Amino acid sequence: NGVAVLPAPQNLSVHSTNMKHLLTWSPVILPGEMTFYSVEYQGEYESLYTSHVWIPSSSCSPTNGSECDITDDITATVPYNLRVRTTRDSQTSAWSTLEHPFNRNSTVLMPPRMEVTKDGFHLVLELEDLGPQFEFLVVYWRREPGAKEHAKVVRRGGIPVHLETMDAGAAYCVKAQALVKTIGRHSAFSQAKCVEVQGESLPL
Amino acid sequence: SLKRCLISVDMRFIEKSFQGIKRELQAKDTFQNVTVLSILESPKNIKPADVCCVTKHLLTFYRDRVFQDHQESSPQIVRKISSIANSFLYMQKTLHQCQEQRWCHCSQEATNATRTVHDNYDQLDVHSAALKSLGELDIFLAWIDKNHQETSA
């Protein structure tokens, strides 16, 4: 009946950066036709209360690559079990299960990319759009001895934000960090970027 | 306030998950004259001091009864319910970790309020009751949203 004839995928692991989660495994090399894989997941709820229930991944059941974007499947900050098997026609391999459950609170948070520009005397910032789960803490200051730092929370990336009306001849610097409330964590601050009302963007 | 406890819970995402399956669930509900969560529909039924306890009890109600009693064949609905169930599990853990014991005292009224939900549930056969309770998630989510923003420490 075609059960467990094919070799099962090996070396499952999850790579997660900025709340994008990618499940990868070693490809199964077989002669002849293309090999497919099926990915399934189980949240902590299922593993605790309905352990027989496994849910097909929304984007990789089936898939022919050796990776799967599971971002849309991992929708709560709880541990998720993940498993993959090889399929070809009616044949399937045994399931390979990720050794340790994955929790999105382990994602690597990178400092956000940003564009600091001036519109006349206006200091304008545009942050990278990292998706709806991200907010940003922006810190900016006038580059002079003893300058006071100003802070502002920006709710969404991808749209220009006016920070300050600048004085002629002064230079202003900006840095930002990404915040993810659903996992209660933030990234490191980005490198500061500075502009001068008359000059171009100056490196620190 | 309790809102601080649930600050890391993405209520908007949970509501969006439910909106995606609400019509299908409610269309299959054949007992329109019964409301399992009727206790939540009138603000005066539950005092602010009981909000935390009732929230915890209803999260347990969904965890231990509704999500387990419901049989679902549609993969899309299974996925959305899983998302909500795991978010509720996280919410329970967050409430628990939030040193709730000081505020989360369970009065007799809070226990009685939760009892009416179970009594309404038990009036129906288990599959109809689970389906109806899933269809009423918008009542529960609106109640959480409203009460966990207005409650002050």
Short mmCIF file of C-alpha atoms in Angstrom, two decimals:
data_model
loop_
_atom_site.label_atom_id
_atom_site.label_comp_id
_atom_site.label_asym_id
_atom_site.label_seq_id
_atom_site.Cartn_x
_atom_site.Cartn_y
_atom_site.Cartn_z
CA ASN A 1 0.00 0.00 0.00
CA GLY A 2 2.91 2.36 -0.67
CA VAL A 3 3.66 3.16 2.96
CA ALA A 4 7.26 3.95 4.04
CA VAL A 5 8.93 2.76 0.81
CA LEU A 6 10.63 6.07 0.03
CA PRO A 7 13.50 7.42 2.15
CA ALA A 8 12.39 10.08 4.61
CA PRO A 9 13.84 13.60 4.46
CA GLN A 10 16.65 14.32 6.93
CA ASN A 11 18.24 17.30 8.68
CA LEU A 12 15.08 19.29 9.28
CA SER A 13 15.69 22.75 10.69
CA VAL A 14 13.98 26.13 10.92
CA HIS A 15 15.65 29.41 9.98
CA SER A 16 13.70 32.39 11.30
CA THR A 17 14.58 36.03 10.74
CA ASN A 18 12.31 39.02 11.37
CA MET A 19 9.30 36.77 11.93
CA LYS A 20 9.74 34.96 8.58
CA HIS A 21 10.12 31.28 9.27
CA LEU A 22 11.67 28.85 6.78
CA LEU A 23 11.68 25.09 7.33
CA THR A 24 14.46 23.33 5.40
CA TRP A 25 15.58 19.70 4.97
CA SER A 26 18.07 17.71 2.94
CA PRO A 27 16.65 16.79 -0.47
CA VAL A 28 15.92 13.13 -1.15
CA ILE A 29 17.69 12.19 -4.38
CA LEU A 30 15.88 9.48 -6.33
CA PRO A 31 16.30 8.37 -9.96
CA GLY A 32 13.58 9.12 -12.42
CA GLU A 33 10.58 11.34 -11.80
CA MET A 34 10.43 14.38 -9.55
CA THR A 35 10.22 13.94 -5.81
CA PHE A 36 7.64 15.82 -3.78
CA TYR A 37 7.34 16.53 -0.09
CA SER A 38 4.46 17.17 2.29
CA VAL A 39 4.78 19.38 5.33
CA GLU A 40 2.48 19.29 8.34
CA TYR A 41 2.40 21.21 11.62
CA GLN A 42 0.89 20.91 15.07
CA GLY A 43 0.62 23.78 17.55
CA GLU A 44 0.99 23.30 21.26
CA TYR A 45 -2.79 23.12 21.52
CA GLU A 46 -2.91 20.13 19.19
CA SER A 47 0.06 18.42 20.78
CA LEU A 48 -1.46 18.75 24.26
CA TYR A 49 -5.18 18.21 23.58
CA THR A 50 -5.64 16.58 20.16
CA SER A 51 -2.28 14.93 19.57
CA HIS A 52 -3.54 12.86 16.64
CA VAL A 53 -4.25 16.08 14.71
CA TRP A 54 -1.61 17.29 12.26
CA ILE A 55 -2.44 20.13 9.87
CA PRO A 56 -1.14 20.33 6.27
CA SER A 57 1.01 23.41 5.74
CA SER A 58 -0.86 26.11 3.86
CA SER A 59 1.85 26.39 1.20
CA CYS A 60 3.82 23.13 1.09
CA SER A 61 1.51 20.18 0.91
CA PRO A 62 2.84 19.22 -1.54
CA THR A 63 6.02 20.99 -2.64
CA ASN A 64 8.96 19.90 -4.80
CA GLY A 65 11.61 22.09 -3.16
CA SER A 66 13.53 21.18 -0.01
CA GLU A 67 12.26 24.15 1.95
CA CYS A 68 8.93 25.55 3.10
CA ASP A 69 7.89 29.03 4.19
CA ILE A 70 5.85 28.22 7.29
CA THR A 71 5.31 31.85 8.33
CA ASP A 72 1.53 31.70 7.70
CA ASP A 73 1.24 28.46 9.66
CA ILE A 74 3.01 29.67 12.80
CA THR A 75 0.40 32.15 14.03
CA ALA A 76 0.75 32.01 17.82
CA THR A 77 3.66 32.39 20.22
CA VAL A 78 3.60 28.76 21.34
CA PRO A 79 5.82 25.78 20.38
CA TYR A 80 4.96 24.11 17.06
CA ASN A 81 5.86 20.58 15.99
CA LEU A 82 6.74 20.21 12.30
CA ARG A 83 7.11 17.12 10.11
CA VAL A 84 7.95 16.34 6.49
CA ARG A 85 7.67 13.23 4.34
CA THR A 86 8.59 12.32 0.79
CA THR A 87 5.83 11.50 -1.68
CA ARG A 88 5.92 10.13 -5.21
CA ASP A 89 2.75 8.95 -6.94
CA SER A 90 1.08 6.82 -4.30
CA GLN A 91 4.31 6.10 -2.44
CA THR A 92 5.17 7.93 0.76
CA SER A 93 8.06 7.84 3.19
CA ALA A 94 7.86 7.81 6.95
CA TRP A 95 7.47 11.21 8.59
CA SER A 96 10.56 13.06 9.73
CA THR A 97 9.76 15.33 12.68
CA LEU A 98 11.70 18.45 13.69
CA GLU A 99 13.81 17.48 16.67
CA HIS A 100 12.76 20.44 18.85
CA PRO A 101 9.44 22.29 18.56
CA PHE A 102 9.78 25.74 17.03
CA ASN A 103 8.53 28.88 18.81
CA ARG A 104 8.47 32.15 16.90
CA ASN A 105 9.79 33.98 19.93
CA SER A 106 13.22 32.63 18.89
CA THR A 107 13.24 34.54 15.63
CA VAL A 108 16.37 36.62 14.90
CA LEU A 109 15.42 40.30 14.89
CA MET A 110 17.62 42.42 12.64
CA PRO A 111 17.87 46.21 12.86
CA PRO A 112 15.54 47.77 10.27
CA ARG A 113 16.85 49.29 7.05
CA MET A 114 15.94 52.94 6.77
CA GLU A 115 16.20 55.97 4.48
CA VAL A 116 16.88 59.35 6.13
CA THR A 117 16.20 62.28 3.81
CA LYS A 118 15.49 66.00 4.01
CA ASP A 119 12.60 67.75 2.38
CA GLY A 120 13.58 71.38 2.63
CA PHE A 121 14.05 71.87 6.37
CA HIS A 122 12.11 68.72 7.20
CA LEU A 123 13.87 65.59 8.48
CA VAL A 124 12.06 62.63 6.91
CA LEU A 125 12.48 58.93 7.69
CA GLU A 126 11.24 55.89 5.81
CA LEU A 127 11.65 52.51 7.49
CA GLU A 128 11.66 49.08 5.89
CA ASP A 129 8.17 47.51 5.79
CA LEU A 130 8.56 44.32 7.84
CA GLY A 131 4.88 43.50 8.08
CA PRO A 132 2.00 44.13 10.48
CA GLN A 133 3.64 42.60 13.53
CA PHE A 134 6.42 45.20 13.57
CA GLU A 135 6.62 48.60 15.21
CA PHE A 136 9.74 50.74 15.43
CA LEU A 137 11.40 52.83 18.09
CA VAL A 138 13.08 55.78 16.38
CA VAL A 139 15.64 57.94 18.17
CA TYR A 140 16.90 61.18 16.61
CA TRP A 141 19.03 64.06 17.75
CA ARG A 142 20.79 67.18 16.59
CA ARG A 143 24.46 66.38 16.17
CA GLU A 144 26.12 68.72 18.67
CA PRO A 145 27.75 68.30 22.09
CA GLY A 146 25.20 67.50 24.81
CA ALA A 147 22.37 67.12 22.32
CA LYS A 148 19.11 65.75 23.69
CA GLU A 149 17.78 62.55 22.12
CA HIS A 150 14.15 62.44 20.99
CA ALA A 151 12.24 59.18 20.70
CA LYS A 152 9.19 58.29 18.65
CA VAL A 153 7.29 55.01 18.06
CA VAL A 154 6.44 54.41 14.40
CA ARG A 155 3.58 51.95 13.99
CA ARG A 156 4.29 50.83 10.44
CA GLY A 157 7.18 50.74 7.97
CA GLY A 158 7.07 51.61 4.29
CA ILE A 159 5.67 55.14 4.71
CA PRO A 160 7.59 58.43 5.08
CA VAL A 161 7.51 59.87 8.60
CA HIS A 162 8.28 63.50 9.44
CA LEU A 163 10.58 63.64 12.45
CA GLU A 164 11.74 67.21 12.90
CA THR A 165 11.96 70.64 11.37
CA MET A 166 15.68 71.31 11.15
CA ASP A 167 17.70 74.46 11.71
CA ALA A 168 19.87 75.73 8.83
CA GLY A 169 23.45 74.49 8.95
CA ALA A 170 22.74 71.87 11.67
CA ALA A 171 23.21 68.12 11.25
CA TYR A 172 20.69 65.60 12.52
CA CYS A 173 21.12 61.86 13.15
CA VAL A 174 18.61 59.02 13.34
CA LYS A 175 18.70 55.40 14.49
CA ALA A 176 15.91 52.84 14.84
CA GLN A 177 15.12 49.43 16.28
CA ALA A 178 12.36 46.97 15.41
CA LEU A 179 9.80 45.98 18.08
CA VAL A 180 7.56 42.89 17.99
CA LYS A 181 4.92 43.02 20.69
CA THR A 182 3.60 39.50 20.09
CA ILE A 183 6.91 38.02 21.20
CA GLY A 184 7.91 40.87 23.53
CA ARG A 185 11.29 41.46 21.92
CA HIS A 186 13.18 44.09 19.93
CA SER A 187 16.17 44.22 17.59
CA ALA A 188 19.42 46.07 18.16
CA PHE A 189 19.52 49.68 16.98
CA SER A 190 20.50 50.31 13.41
CA GLN A 191 23.61 52.29 12.54
CA ALA A 192 22.86 56.00 12.89
CA LYS A 193 22.37 57.97 9.68
CA CYS A 194 22.88 61.72 9.59
CA VAL A 195 21.90 64.55 7.24
CA GLU A 196 22.82 68.21 7.17
CA VAL A 197 20.39 70.75 5.87
CA GLN A 198 22.78 71.91 3.15
CA GLY A 199 24.95 68.74 2.88
CA GLU A 200 24.29 65.20 1.68
CA SER A 201 23.78 62.22 4.01
CA LEU A 202 26.91 62.01 6.17
CA PRO A 203 28.26 58.70 7.55
CA LEU A 204 28.84 58.85 11.34
CA SER B 1 -4.36 46.88 34.19
CA LEU B 2 -5.24 43.55 32.60
CA LYS B 3 -4.63 45.17 29.23
CA ARG B 4 -0.95 45.26 30.21
CA CYS B 5 -1.14 41.51 30.72
CA LEU B 6 -2.48 40.86 27.25
CA ILE B 7 -0.29 43.48 25.60
CA SER B 8 1.57 40.83 23.66
CA VAL B 9 -1.61 39.18 22.40
CA ASP B 10 -2.44 40.17 18.83
CA MET B 11 -6.21 40.55 19.21
CA ARG B 12 -6.55 42.00 15.72
CA PHE B 13 -5.00 38.88 14.21
CA ILE B 14 -7.28 36.56 16.20
CA GLU B 15 -10.33 38.57 15.15
CA LYS B 16 -9.19 38.46 11.53
CA SER B 17 -8.72 34.69 11.75
CA PHE B 18 -12.26 34.33 13.04
CA GLN B 19 -13.80 36.70 10.50
CA GLY B 20 -12.43 34.42 7.79
CA ILE B 21 -14.58 31.48 8.96
CA LYS B 22 -17.43 33.19 10.82
CA ARG B 23 -20.02 33.07 8.04
CA GLU B 24 -19.41 29.39 7.31
CA LEU B 25 -19.66 28.44 10.97
CA GLN B 26 -22.75 30.51 11.71
CA ALA B 27 -24.49 29.28 8.54
CA LYS B 28 -24.33 25.70 9.86
CA ASP B 29 -25.78 26.67 13.25
CA THR B 30 -29.35 25.35 13.40
CA PHE B 31 -30.19 26.61 16.90
CA GLN B 32 -30.48 30.34 16.29
CA ASN B 33 -32.64 30.95 19.38
CA VAL B 34 -29.94 29.82 21.81
CA THR B 35 -26.87 31.89 22.78
CA VAL B 36 -24.23 29.94 24.72
CA LEU B 37 -22.37 33.11 25.69
CA SER B 38 -25.54 35.05 26.59
CA ILE B 39 -23.96 36.11 29.90
CA LEU B 40 -21.45 38.25 28.01
CA GLU B 41 -24.05 40.20 26.10
CA SER B 42 -25.03 42.50 28.92
CA PRO B 43 -22.29 44.61 30.53
CA LYS B 44 -23.97 44.58 33.94
CA ASN B 45 -23.87 40.80 34.16
CA ILE B 46 -20.18 40.73 35.07
CA LYS B 47 -18.48 43.14 37.43
CA PRO B 48 -15.01 44.55 36.48
CA ALA B 49 -13.52 42.65 39.42
CA ASP B 50 -14.73 39.37 37.89
CA VAL B 51 -13.45 40.06 34.36
CA CYS B 52 -10.13 38.27 34.82
CA CYS B 53 -11.64 35.14 36.37
CA VAL B 54 -14.41 34.90 33.74
CA THR B 55 -11.81 35.38 30.97
CA LYS B 56 -9.70 32.54 32.35
CA HIS B 57 -12.71 30.27 32.78
CA LEU B 58 -13.97 30.91 29.25
CA LEU B 59 -10.53 30.32 27.75
CA THR B 60 -10.57 26.97 29.55
CA PHE B 61 -14.12 26.32 28.33
CA TYR B 62 -12.99 26.79 24.70
CA ARG B 63 -9.79 24.82 25.26
CA ASP B 64 -11.32 21.80 26.98
CA ARG B 65 -14.76 21.61 25.39
CA VAL B 66 -15.40 23.63 22.25
CA PHE B 67 -12.20 23.09 20.29
CA GLN B 68 -12.13 19.38 21.20
CA ASP B 69 -15.83 18.70 20.58
CA HIS B 70 -15.88 20.32 17.14
CA GLN B 71 -15.41 18.04 14.15
CA GLU B 72 -14.25 19.92 11.06
CA SER B 73 -13.53 18.70 7.53
CA SER B 74 -12.58 21.95 5.81
CA PRO B 75 -8.76 22.34 5.88
CA GLN B 76 -9.10 26.14 5.81
CA ILE B 77 -11.41 26.15 8.85
CA VAL B 78 -9.20 23.61 10.66
CA ARG B 79 -6.25 25.93 10.12
CA LYS B 80 -8.08 29.01 11.42
CA ILE B 81 -9.43 27.18 14.47
CA SER B 82 -5.95 25.88 15.21
CA SER B 83 -4.62 29.42 15.02
CA ILE B 84 -7.27 30.66 17.45
CA ALA B 85 -6.86 27.68 19.81
CA ASN B 86 -3.10 28.21 20.01
CA SER B 87 -3.55 31.94 20.50
CA PHE B 88 -5.98 31.22 23.36
CA LEU B 89 -3.38 28.86 24.86
CA TYR B 90 -0.82 31.63 24.70
CA MET B 91 -3.35 34.08 26.22
CA GLN B 92 -3.91 31.69 29.14
CA LYS B 93 -0.19 31.39 29.75
CA THR B 94 0.23 35.17 29.52
CA LEU B 95 -2.60 35.80 31.99
CA HIS B 96 -1.11 33.23 34.33
CA GLN B 97 2.41 34.61 34.10
CA CYS B 98 1.12 38.14 34.62
CA GLN B 99 0.93 37.58 38.38
CA GLU B 100 -2.83 37.45 37.98
CA GLN B 101 -3.38 35.83 41.29
CA ARG B 102 -3.75 39.21 42.98
CA TRP B 103 -6.50 40.37 40.59
CA CYS B 104 -7.81 37.13 39.34
CA HIS B 105 -9.86 36.29 42.33
CA CYS B 106 -12.85 34.10 41.46
CA SER B 107 -16.00 35.28 43.21
CA GLN B 108 -19.19 33.21 43.38
CA GLU B 109 -20.74 35.49 40.76
CA ALA B 110 -17.88 34.80 38.37
CA THR B 111 -18.25 31.08 38.91
CA ASN B 112 -22.02 31.33 38.43
CA ALA B 113 -21.53 33.30 35.22
CA THR B 114 -19.30 30.60 33.79
CA ARG B 115 -21.75 27.94 35.00
CA THR B 116 -24.50 29.45 32.81
CA VAL B 117 -22.23 29.09 29.78
CA HIS B 118 -21.70 25.41 30.51
CA ASP B 119 -25.44 24.95 31.18
CA ASN B 120 -26.32 26.56 27.85
CA TYR B 121 -23.74 24.33 26.17
CA ASP B 122 -25.17 21.21 27.78
CA GLN B 123 -28.67 22.02 26.48
CA LEU B 124 -27.55 21.05 22.98
CA ASP B 125 -25.97 17.95 21.52
CA VAL B 126 -22.23 18.28 21.73
CA HIS B 127 -21.55 18.92 18.04
CA SER B 128 -24.24 21.58 17.74
CA ALA B 129 -23.05 23.18 20.97
CA ALA B 130 -19.43 23.27 19.80
CA LEU B 131 -20.40 24.67 16.41
CA LYS B 132 -22.57 27.35 18.03
CA SER B 133 -19.85 28.31 20.51
CA LEU B 134 -17.33 28.64 17.69
CA GLY B 135 -19.79 30.87 15.86
CA GLU B 136 -20.05 33.01 18.98
CA LEU B 137 -16.30 33.66 19.17
CA ASP B 138 -16.96 37.23 18.03
CA ILE B 139 -18.97 37.79 21.24
CA PHE B 140 -16.08 36.48 23.36
CA LEU B 141 -13.37 38.35 21.41
CA ALA B 142 -15.33 41.63 21.56
CA TRP B 143 -15.82 41.09 25.30
CA ILE B 144 -12.08 40.48 25.85
CA ASP B 145 -11.18 43.51 23.74
CA LYS B 146 -13.63 45.76 25.57
CA ASN B 147 -12.91 44.55 29.07
CA HIS B 148 -9.21 44.24 28.86
CA GLN B 149 -8.89 47.83 27.74
CA GLU B 150 -11.20 49.50 30.25
CA THR B 151 -10.16 47.53 33.33
CA SER B 152 -7.75 49.59 35.44
CA ALA B 153 -5.36 48.27 38.08
#
